[in-house]
């Protein structure tokens, strides 16, 4: 694994974190939509529910990218590189 793949793996890892943050934001919007629906404000509840669905959909690419970057060969190579850097 060259340095380009190593850095691209790091960038993909950061994107996974961002996608999970957006998914959690979707759960927050869903909770707000539920509170708005219970209080009787259905227009605002519908708006927040649409935001929740659009943000919760970010969990799918996060899981796919997370599965892609955690291949055993990549993980072993990264561990070898970290060990080689510690020796120097």
Short mmCIF file of the C-alpha atoms (twelve columns), coordinates in Angstrom:
data_MODEL
# 
_entry.id   MODEL 
# 
loop_
_atom_site.group_PDB 
_atom_site.id 
_atom_site.type_symbol 
_atom_site.label_atom_id 
_atom_site.label_alt_id 
_atom_site.label_comp_id 
_atom_site.label_asym_id 
_atom_site.label_seq_id 
_atom_site.Cartn_x 
_atom_site.Cartn_y 
_atom_site.Cartn_z 
_atom_site.pdbx_PDB_model_num 
ATOM 1  C CA . UNK A 1  0.000   0.000  0.000  1 
ATOM 2  C CA . UNK A 2  1.496   3.299  -1.022 1 
ATOM 3  C CA . UNK A 3  1.004   6.611  0.714  1 
ATOM 4  C CA . UNK A 4  -1.750  7.682  -1.679 1 
ATOM 5  C CA . UNK A 5  -3.910  4.719  -0.665 1 
ATOM 6  C CA . UNK A 6  -3.075  5.309  2.974  1 
ATOM 7  C CA . UNK A 7  -4.182  8.935  2.836  1 
ATOM 8  C CA . UNK A 8  -7.251  8.093  0.760  1 
ATOM 9  C CA . UNK A 9  -8.197  5.545  3.444  1 
ATOM 10 C CA . UNK A 10 -7.865  8.272  6.074  1 
ATOM 11 C CA . UNK A 11 -10.022 10.659 4.062  1 
ATOM 12 C CA . UNK A 12 -12.643 7.958  3.542  1 
ATOM 13 C CA . UNK A 13 -12.573 7.316  7.293  1 
ATOM 14 C CA . UNK A 14 -13.269 10.990 7.946  1 
ATOM 15 C CA . UNK A 15 -16.143 10.885 5.481  1 
ATOM 16 C CA . UNK A 16 -17.594 7.899  7.375  1 
ATOM 17 C CA . UNK A 17 -17.491 9.960  10.560 1 
ATOM 18 C CA . UNK A 18 -19.246 12.824 8.770  1 
ATOM 19 C CA . UNK A 19 -21.937 10.518 7.415  1 
ATOM 20 C CA . UNK A 20 -22.595 9.086  10.862 1 
ATOM 21 C CA . UNK A 21 -22.867 12.614 12.283 1 
ATOM 22 C CA . UNK A 22 -25.446 13.443 9.607  1 
ATOM 23 C CA . UNK A 23 -27.335 10.259 10.466 1 
ATOM 24 C CA . UNK A 24 -27.458 11.229 14.132 1 
ATOM 25 C CA . UNK A 25 -28.701 14.641 13.058 1 
ATOM 26 C CA . UNK A 26 -31.482 12.805 11.221 1 
ATOM 27 C CA . UNK A 27 -32.437 11.017 14.429 1 
ATOM 28 C CA . UNK A 28 -32.573 14.373 16.201 1 
ATOM 29 C CA . UNK A 29 -34.829 15.774 13.455 1 
ATOM 30 C CA . UNK A 30 -37.039 12.699 13.805 1 
ATOM 31 C CA . UNK A 31 -37.371 13.268 17.525 1 
ATOM 32 C CA . UNK A 32 -38.247 16.916 16.965 1 
ATOM 33 C CA . UNK A 33 -40.805 15.862 14.340 1 
ATOM 34 C CA . UNK A 34 -42.368 13.467 16.836 1 
ATOM 35 C CA . UNK A 35 -42.622 16.210 19.466 1 
ATOM 36 C CA . UNK A 36 -44.138 18.586 16.905 1 
ATOM 37 C CA . UNK A 37 -46.669 15.963 15.833 1 
ATOM 38 C CA . UNK A 38 -47.685 15.226 19.425 1 
ATOM 39 C CA . UNK A 39 -48.092 18.939 20.140 1 
ATOM 40 C CA . UNK A 40 -50.381 19.332 17.121 1 
ATOM 41 C CA . UNK A 41 -48.160 21.253 14.711 1 
ATOM 42 C CA . UNK A 42 -48.402 18.856 11.774 1 
ATOM 43 C CA . UNK A 43 -46.928 21.230 9.181  1 
ATOM 44 C CA . UNK A 44 -43.697 21.619 11.113 1 
ATOM 45 C CA . UNK A 45 -43.719 17.905 11.943 1 
ATOM 46 C CA . UNK A 46 -43.914 17.049 8.235  1 
ATOM 47 C CA . UNK A 47 -41.024 19.364 7.449  1 
ATOM 48 C CA . UNK A 48 -38.866 17.888 10.183 1 
ATOM 49 C CA . UNK A 49 -39.814 14.339 9.173  1 
ATOM 50 C CA . UNK A 50 -38.643 15.033 5.606  1 
ATOM 51 C CA . UNK A 51 -35.349 16.344 6.983  1 
ATOM 52 C CA . UNK A 52 -35.035 13.284 9.187  1 
ATOM 53 C CA . UNK A 53 -35.521 10.852 6.311  1 
ATOM 54 C CA . UNK A 54 -33.043 12.693 4.098  1 
ATOM 55 C CA . UNK A 55 -30.410 12.681 6.850  1 
ATOM 56 C CA . UNK A 56 -30.959 9.118  8.037  1 
ATOM 57 C CA . UNK A 57 -30.299 7.974  4.449  1 
ATOM 58 C CA . UNK A 58 -26.632 8.909  5.004  1 
ATOM 59 C CA . UNK A 59 -26.191 5.753  7.078  1 
ATOM 60 C CA . UNK A 60 -26.141 3.637  3.902  1 
ATOM 61 C CA . UNK A 61 -23.001 5.155  2.304  1 
ATOM 62 C CA . UNK A 62 -21.335 5.262  5.718  1 
ATOM 63 C CA . UNK A 63 -21.798 1.525  6.166  1 
ATOM 64 C CA . UNK A 64 -20.634 0.774  2.624  1 
ATOM 65 C CA . UNK A 65 -17.495 2.918  2.900  1 
ATOM 66 C CA . UNK A 66 -16.787 1.583  6.383  1 
ATOM 67 C CA . UNK A 67 -16.960 -1.971 5.079  1 
ATOM 68 C CA . UNK A 68 -14.696 -1.039 2.156  1 
ATOM 69 C CA . UNK A 69 -11.919 0.578  4.191  1 
ATOM 70 C CA . UNK A 70 -11.818 -2.138 6.855  1 
ATOM 71 C CA . UNK A 71 -10.636 -4.891 4.551  1 
ATOM 72 C CA . UNK A 72 -8.201  -7.187 6.385  1 
ATOM 73 C CA . UNK A 73 -5.420  -6.608 3.861  1 
ATOM 74 C CA . UNK A 74 -5.620  -2.833 4.282  1 
ATOM 75 C CA . UNK A 75 -5.725  -3.042 8.061  1 
ATOM 76 C CA . UNK A 76 -2.687  -5.347 8.141  1 
ATOM 77 C CA . UNK A 77 -0.739  -3.066 5.805  1 
ATOM 78 C CA . UNK A 78 -1.527  0.006  7.885  1 
ATOM 79 C CA . UNK A 79 -0.380  -1.792 11.035 1 
ATOM 80 C CA . UNK A 80 2.884   -2.746 9.304  1 
ATOM 81 C CA . UNK A 81 3.437   0.860  8.242  1 
ATOM 82 C CA . UNK A 82 2.768   2.154  11.750 1 
ATOM 83 C CA . UNK A 83 5.162   -0.432 13.196 1 
ATOM 84 C CA . UNK A 84 7.844   0.478  10.639 1 
ATOM 85 C CA . UNK A 85 7.508   4.174  11.509 1 
ATOM 86 C CA . UNK A 86 7.871   3.437  15.232 1 
ATOM 87 C CA . UNK A 87 11.118  1.570  14.646 1 
ATOM 88 C CA . UNK A 88 12.684  4.493  12.751 1 
# 
